[in-house]
PDB file of C-alpha atoms in Angstrom:
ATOM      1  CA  UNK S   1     -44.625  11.994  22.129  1.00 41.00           C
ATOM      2  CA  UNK S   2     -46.685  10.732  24.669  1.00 42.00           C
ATOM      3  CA  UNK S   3     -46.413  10.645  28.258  1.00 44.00           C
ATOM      4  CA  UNK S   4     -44.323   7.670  30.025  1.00 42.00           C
ATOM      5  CA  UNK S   5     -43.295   6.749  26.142  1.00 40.00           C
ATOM      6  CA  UNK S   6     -39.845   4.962  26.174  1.00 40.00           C
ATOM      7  CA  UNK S   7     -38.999   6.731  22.470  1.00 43.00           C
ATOM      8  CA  UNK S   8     -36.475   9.348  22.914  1.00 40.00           C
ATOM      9  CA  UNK S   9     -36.938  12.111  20.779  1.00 40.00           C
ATOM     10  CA  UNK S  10     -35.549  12.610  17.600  1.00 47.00           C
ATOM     11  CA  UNK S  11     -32.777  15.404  16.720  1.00 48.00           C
ATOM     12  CA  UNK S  12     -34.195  18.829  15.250  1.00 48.00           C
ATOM     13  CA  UNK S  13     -30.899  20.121  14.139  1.00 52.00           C
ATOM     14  CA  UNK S  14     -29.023  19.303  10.633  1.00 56.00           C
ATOM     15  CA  UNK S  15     -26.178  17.827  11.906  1.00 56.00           C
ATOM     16  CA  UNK S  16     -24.909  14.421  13.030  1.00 68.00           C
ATOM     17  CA  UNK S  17     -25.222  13.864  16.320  1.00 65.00           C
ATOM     18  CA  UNK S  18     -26.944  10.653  18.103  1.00 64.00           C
ATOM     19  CA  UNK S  19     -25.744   9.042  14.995  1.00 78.00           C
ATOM     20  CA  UNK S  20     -22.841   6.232  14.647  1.00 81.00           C
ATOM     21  CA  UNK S  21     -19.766   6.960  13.628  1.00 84.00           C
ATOM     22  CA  UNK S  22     -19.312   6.363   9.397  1.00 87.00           C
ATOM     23  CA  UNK S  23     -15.913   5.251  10.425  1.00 87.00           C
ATOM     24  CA  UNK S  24     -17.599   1.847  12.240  1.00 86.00           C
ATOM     25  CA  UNK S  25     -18.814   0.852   8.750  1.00 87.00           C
ATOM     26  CA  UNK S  26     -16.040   2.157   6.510  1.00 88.00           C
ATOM     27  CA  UNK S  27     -14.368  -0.387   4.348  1.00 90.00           C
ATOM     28  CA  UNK S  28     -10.094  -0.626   3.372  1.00 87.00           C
ATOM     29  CA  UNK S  29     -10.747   1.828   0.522  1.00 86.00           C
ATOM     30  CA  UNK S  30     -12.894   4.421   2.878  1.00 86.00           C
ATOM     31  CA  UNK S  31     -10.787   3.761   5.738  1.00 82.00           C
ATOM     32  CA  UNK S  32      -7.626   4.606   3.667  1.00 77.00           C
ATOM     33  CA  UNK S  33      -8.650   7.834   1.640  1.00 80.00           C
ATOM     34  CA  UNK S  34     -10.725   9.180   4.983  1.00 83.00           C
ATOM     35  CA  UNK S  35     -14.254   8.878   2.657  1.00 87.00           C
ATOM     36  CA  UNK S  36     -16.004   8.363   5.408  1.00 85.00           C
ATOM     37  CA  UNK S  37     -15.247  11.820   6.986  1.00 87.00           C
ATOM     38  CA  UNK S  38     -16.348  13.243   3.638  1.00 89.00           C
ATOM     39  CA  UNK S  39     -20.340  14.295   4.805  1.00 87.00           C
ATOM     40  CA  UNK S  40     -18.931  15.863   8.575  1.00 87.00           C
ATOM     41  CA  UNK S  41     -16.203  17.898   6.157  1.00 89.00           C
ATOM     42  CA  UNK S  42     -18.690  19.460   4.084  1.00 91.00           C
ATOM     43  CA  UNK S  43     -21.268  20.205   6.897  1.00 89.00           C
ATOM     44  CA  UNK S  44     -18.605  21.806   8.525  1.00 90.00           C
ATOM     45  CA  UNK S  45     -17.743  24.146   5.447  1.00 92.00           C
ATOM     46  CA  UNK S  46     -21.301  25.245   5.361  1.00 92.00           C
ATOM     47  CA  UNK S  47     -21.790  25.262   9.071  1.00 89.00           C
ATOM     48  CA  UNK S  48     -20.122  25.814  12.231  1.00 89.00           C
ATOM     49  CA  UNK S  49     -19.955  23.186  14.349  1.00 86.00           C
ATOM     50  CA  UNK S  50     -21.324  22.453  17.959  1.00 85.00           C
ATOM     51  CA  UNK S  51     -20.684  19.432  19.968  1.00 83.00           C
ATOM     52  CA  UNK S  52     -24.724  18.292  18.971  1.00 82.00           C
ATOM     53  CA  UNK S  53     -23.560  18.264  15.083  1.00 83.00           C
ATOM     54  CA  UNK S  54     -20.822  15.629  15.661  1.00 83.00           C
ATOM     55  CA  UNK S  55     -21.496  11.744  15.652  1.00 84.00           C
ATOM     56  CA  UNK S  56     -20.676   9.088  18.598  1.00 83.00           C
ATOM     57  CA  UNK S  57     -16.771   8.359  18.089  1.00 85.00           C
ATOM     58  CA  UNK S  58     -15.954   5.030  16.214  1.00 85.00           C
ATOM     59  CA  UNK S  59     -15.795   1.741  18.615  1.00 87.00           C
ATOM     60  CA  UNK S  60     -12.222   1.538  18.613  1.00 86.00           C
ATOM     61  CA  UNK S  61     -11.926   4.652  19.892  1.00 86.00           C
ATOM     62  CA  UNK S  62     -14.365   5.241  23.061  1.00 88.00           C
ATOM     63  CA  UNK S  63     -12.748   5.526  26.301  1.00 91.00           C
ATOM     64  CA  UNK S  64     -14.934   1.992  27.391  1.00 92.00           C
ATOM     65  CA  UNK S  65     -13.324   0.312  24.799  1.00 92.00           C
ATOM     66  CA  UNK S  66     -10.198   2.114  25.125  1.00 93.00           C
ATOM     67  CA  UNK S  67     -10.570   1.158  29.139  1.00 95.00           C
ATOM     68  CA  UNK S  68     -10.730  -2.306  28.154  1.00 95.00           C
ATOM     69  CA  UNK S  69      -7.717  -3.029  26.009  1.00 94.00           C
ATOM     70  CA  UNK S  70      -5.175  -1.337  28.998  1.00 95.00           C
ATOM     71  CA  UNK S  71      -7.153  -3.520  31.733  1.00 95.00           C
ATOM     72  CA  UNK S  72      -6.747  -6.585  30.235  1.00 95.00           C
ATOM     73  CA  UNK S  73      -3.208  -5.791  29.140  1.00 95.00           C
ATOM     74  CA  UNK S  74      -2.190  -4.588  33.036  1.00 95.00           C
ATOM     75  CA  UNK S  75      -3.996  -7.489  34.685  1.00 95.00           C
ATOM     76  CA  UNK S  76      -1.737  -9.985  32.579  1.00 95.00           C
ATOM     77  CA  UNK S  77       1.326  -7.964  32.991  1.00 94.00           C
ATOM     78  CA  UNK S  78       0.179  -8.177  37.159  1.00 94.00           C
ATOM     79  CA  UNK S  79      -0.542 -11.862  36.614  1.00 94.00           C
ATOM     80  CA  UNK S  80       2.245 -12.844  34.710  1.00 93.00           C
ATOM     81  CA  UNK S  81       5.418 -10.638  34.854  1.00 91.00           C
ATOM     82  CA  UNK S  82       7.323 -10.777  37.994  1.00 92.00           C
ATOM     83  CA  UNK S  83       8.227  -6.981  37.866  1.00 93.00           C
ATOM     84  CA  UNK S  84       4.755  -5.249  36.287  1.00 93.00           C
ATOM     85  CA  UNK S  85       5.729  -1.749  33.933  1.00 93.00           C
ATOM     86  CA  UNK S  86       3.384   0.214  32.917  1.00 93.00           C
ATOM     87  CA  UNK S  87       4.263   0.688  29.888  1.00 93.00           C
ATOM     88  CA  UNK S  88       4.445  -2.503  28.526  1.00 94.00           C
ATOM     89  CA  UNK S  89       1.032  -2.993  29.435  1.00 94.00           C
ATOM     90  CA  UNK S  90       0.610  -0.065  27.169  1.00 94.00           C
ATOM     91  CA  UNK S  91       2.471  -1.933  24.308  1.00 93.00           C
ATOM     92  CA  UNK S  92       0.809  -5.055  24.824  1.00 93.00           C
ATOM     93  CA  UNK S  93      -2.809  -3.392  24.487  1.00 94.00           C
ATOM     94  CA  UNK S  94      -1.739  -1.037  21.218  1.00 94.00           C
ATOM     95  CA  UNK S  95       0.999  -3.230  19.397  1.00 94.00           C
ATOM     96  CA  UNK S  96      -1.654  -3.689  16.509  1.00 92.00           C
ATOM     97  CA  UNK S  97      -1.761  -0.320  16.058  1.00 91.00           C
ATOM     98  CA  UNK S  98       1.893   0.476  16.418  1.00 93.00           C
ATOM     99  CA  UNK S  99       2.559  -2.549  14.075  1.00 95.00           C
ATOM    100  CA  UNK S 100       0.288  -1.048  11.867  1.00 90.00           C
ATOM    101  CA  UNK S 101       2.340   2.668  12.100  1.00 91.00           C
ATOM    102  CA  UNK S 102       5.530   1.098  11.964  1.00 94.00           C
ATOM    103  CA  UNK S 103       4.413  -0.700   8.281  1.00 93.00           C
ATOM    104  CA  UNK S 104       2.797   2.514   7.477  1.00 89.00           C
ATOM    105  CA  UNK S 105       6.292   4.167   8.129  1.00 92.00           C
ATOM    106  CA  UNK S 106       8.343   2.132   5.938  1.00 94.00           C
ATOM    107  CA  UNK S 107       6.496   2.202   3.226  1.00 92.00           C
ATOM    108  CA  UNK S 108       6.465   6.058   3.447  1.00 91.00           C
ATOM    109  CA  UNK S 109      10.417   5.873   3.617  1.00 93.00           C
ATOM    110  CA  UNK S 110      10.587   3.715   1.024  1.00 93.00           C
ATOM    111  CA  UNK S 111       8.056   5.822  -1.429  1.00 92.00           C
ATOM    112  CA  UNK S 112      10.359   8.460  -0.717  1.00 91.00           C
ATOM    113  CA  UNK S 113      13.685   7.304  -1.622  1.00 93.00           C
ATOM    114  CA  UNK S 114      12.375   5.883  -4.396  1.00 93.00           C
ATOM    115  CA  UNK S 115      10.524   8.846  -5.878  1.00 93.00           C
ATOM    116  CA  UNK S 116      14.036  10.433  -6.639  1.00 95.00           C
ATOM    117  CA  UNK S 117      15.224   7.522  -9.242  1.00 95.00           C
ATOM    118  CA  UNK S 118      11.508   7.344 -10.625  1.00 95.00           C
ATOM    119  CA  UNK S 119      12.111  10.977 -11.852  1.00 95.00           C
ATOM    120  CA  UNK S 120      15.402  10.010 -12.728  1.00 96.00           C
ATOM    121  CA  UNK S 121      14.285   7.485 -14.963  1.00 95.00           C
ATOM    122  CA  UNK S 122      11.225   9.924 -16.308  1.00 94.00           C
ATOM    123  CA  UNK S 123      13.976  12.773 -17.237  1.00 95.00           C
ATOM    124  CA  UNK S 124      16.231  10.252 -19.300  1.00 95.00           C
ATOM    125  CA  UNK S 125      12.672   9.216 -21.190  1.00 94.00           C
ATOM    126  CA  UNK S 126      11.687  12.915 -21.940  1.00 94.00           C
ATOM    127  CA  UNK S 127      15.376  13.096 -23.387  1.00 95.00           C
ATOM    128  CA  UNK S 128      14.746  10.509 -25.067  1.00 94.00           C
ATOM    129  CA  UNK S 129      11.934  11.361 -26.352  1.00 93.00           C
ATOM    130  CA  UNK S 130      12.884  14.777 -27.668  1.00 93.00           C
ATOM    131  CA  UNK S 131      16.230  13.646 -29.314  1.00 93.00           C
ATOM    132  CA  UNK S 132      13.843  11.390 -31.527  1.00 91.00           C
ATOM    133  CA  UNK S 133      14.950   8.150 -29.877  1.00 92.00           C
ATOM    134  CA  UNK S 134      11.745   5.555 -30.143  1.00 91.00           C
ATOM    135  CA  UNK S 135      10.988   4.602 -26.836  1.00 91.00           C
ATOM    136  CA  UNK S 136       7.906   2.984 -25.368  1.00 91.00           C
ATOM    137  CA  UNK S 137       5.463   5.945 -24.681  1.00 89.00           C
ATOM    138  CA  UNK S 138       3.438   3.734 -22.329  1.00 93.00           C
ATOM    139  CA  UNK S 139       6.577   3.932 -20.137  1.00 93.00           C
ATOM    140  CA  UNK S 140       6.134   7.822 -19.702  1.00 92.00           C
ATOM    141  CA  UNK S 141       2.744   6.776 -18.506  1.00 94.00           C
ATOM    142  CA  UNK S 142       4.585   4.167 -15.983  1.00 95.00           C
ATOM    143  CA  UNK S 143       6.357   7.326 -14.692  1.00 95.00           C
ATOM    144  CA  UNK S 144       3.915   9.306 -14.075  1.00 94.00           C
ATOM    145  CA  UNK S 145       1.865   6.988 -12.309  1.00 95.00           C
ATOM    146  CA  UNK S 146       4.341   5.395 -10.102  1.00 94.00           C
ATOM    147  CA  UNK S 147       5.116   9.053  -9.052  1.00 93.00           C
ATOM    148  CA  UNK S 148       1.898   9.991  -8.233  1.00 93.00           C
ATOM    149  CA  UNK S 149       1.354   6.861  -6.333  1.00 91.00           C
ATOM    150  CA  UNK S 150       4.189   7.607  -4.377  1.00 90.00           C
ATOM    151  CA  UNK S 151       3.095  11.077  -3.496  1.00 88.00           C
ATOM    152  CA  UNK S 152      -0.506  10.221  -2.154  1.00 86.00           C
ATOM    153  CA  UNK S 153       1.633   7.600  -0.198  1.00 84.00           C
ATOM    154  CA  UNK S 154       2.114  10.674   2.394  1.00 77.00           C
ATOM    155  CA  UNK S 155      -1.467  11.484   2.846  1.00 73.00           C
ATOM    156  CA  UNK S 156      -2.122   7.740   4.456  1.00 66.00           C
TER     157      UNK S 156
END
């Protein structure tokens, strides 16, 4: 690298850092299963970690951009609301991503009160079953599935 050269200089170490966060580019499926993470997981098995190994945080969560969403939420809670909280500021500049919990919730809840009849329904099909009744064996299959699906429901 020359003198007065505007190129800054490129990482020696193995890890990540200097580089964008995976998460910025993720898609639904990525997002959802926490793909993205996948590389920084297994570096970290094989390594240990230093602040220089880890990438930039995602957009959404940088303090600038954090910084952002809670001024423009107070300034329209101090332009518009005769008695200005705090804290509905707060809810004003998040309430995407408490909608987006709340959703999240329910559909846990639900998952798990209906996981209990699913297995219900999967015992009175194996007793079927081995009493020699005919009975659909796709709909074992049905069971199964539909109870697995409802038990990676808690790792969203």
């Amino acid at each position: 690298m020359s003198k007065g050269s505007d190129e800054t200089p490129k990482k020696k170490g193995k890890g990540f850092g200097d580089i964008t966060s995976p998460e910025d580019r993720a898609n639904i499926f990525s997002t959802l299963t926490f793909w993205w993470a996948t590389r920084l997981t297994w570096f970290a098995y094989r390594n240990n970690l230093t602040m220089d190994d880890l990438w930039f945080p995602a957009k959404v969560d940088r303090s600038e951009t954090v910084r952002a969403q809670i001024s423009e939420a107070w300034d329209y809670e101090l332009k518009n609301v005769p008695k200005p909280h705090y804290a509905r500021a707060l809810s004003r500049a998040f309430r995407g991503y408490f909608a987006k919990s709340i959703i999240g919730m329910f559909i846990y809840a639900g998952a798990q009160v209906a996981a209990p009849e699913i297995l219900r329904l999967m015992i009175i099909w194996v007793t079927e079953v081995r009493y020699g009744i005919p009975v659909d064996p796709k709909l074992g299959y049905l069971y199964a599935m539909a109870l697995f699906l409802i038990s990676m429901t808690g790792s969203f």
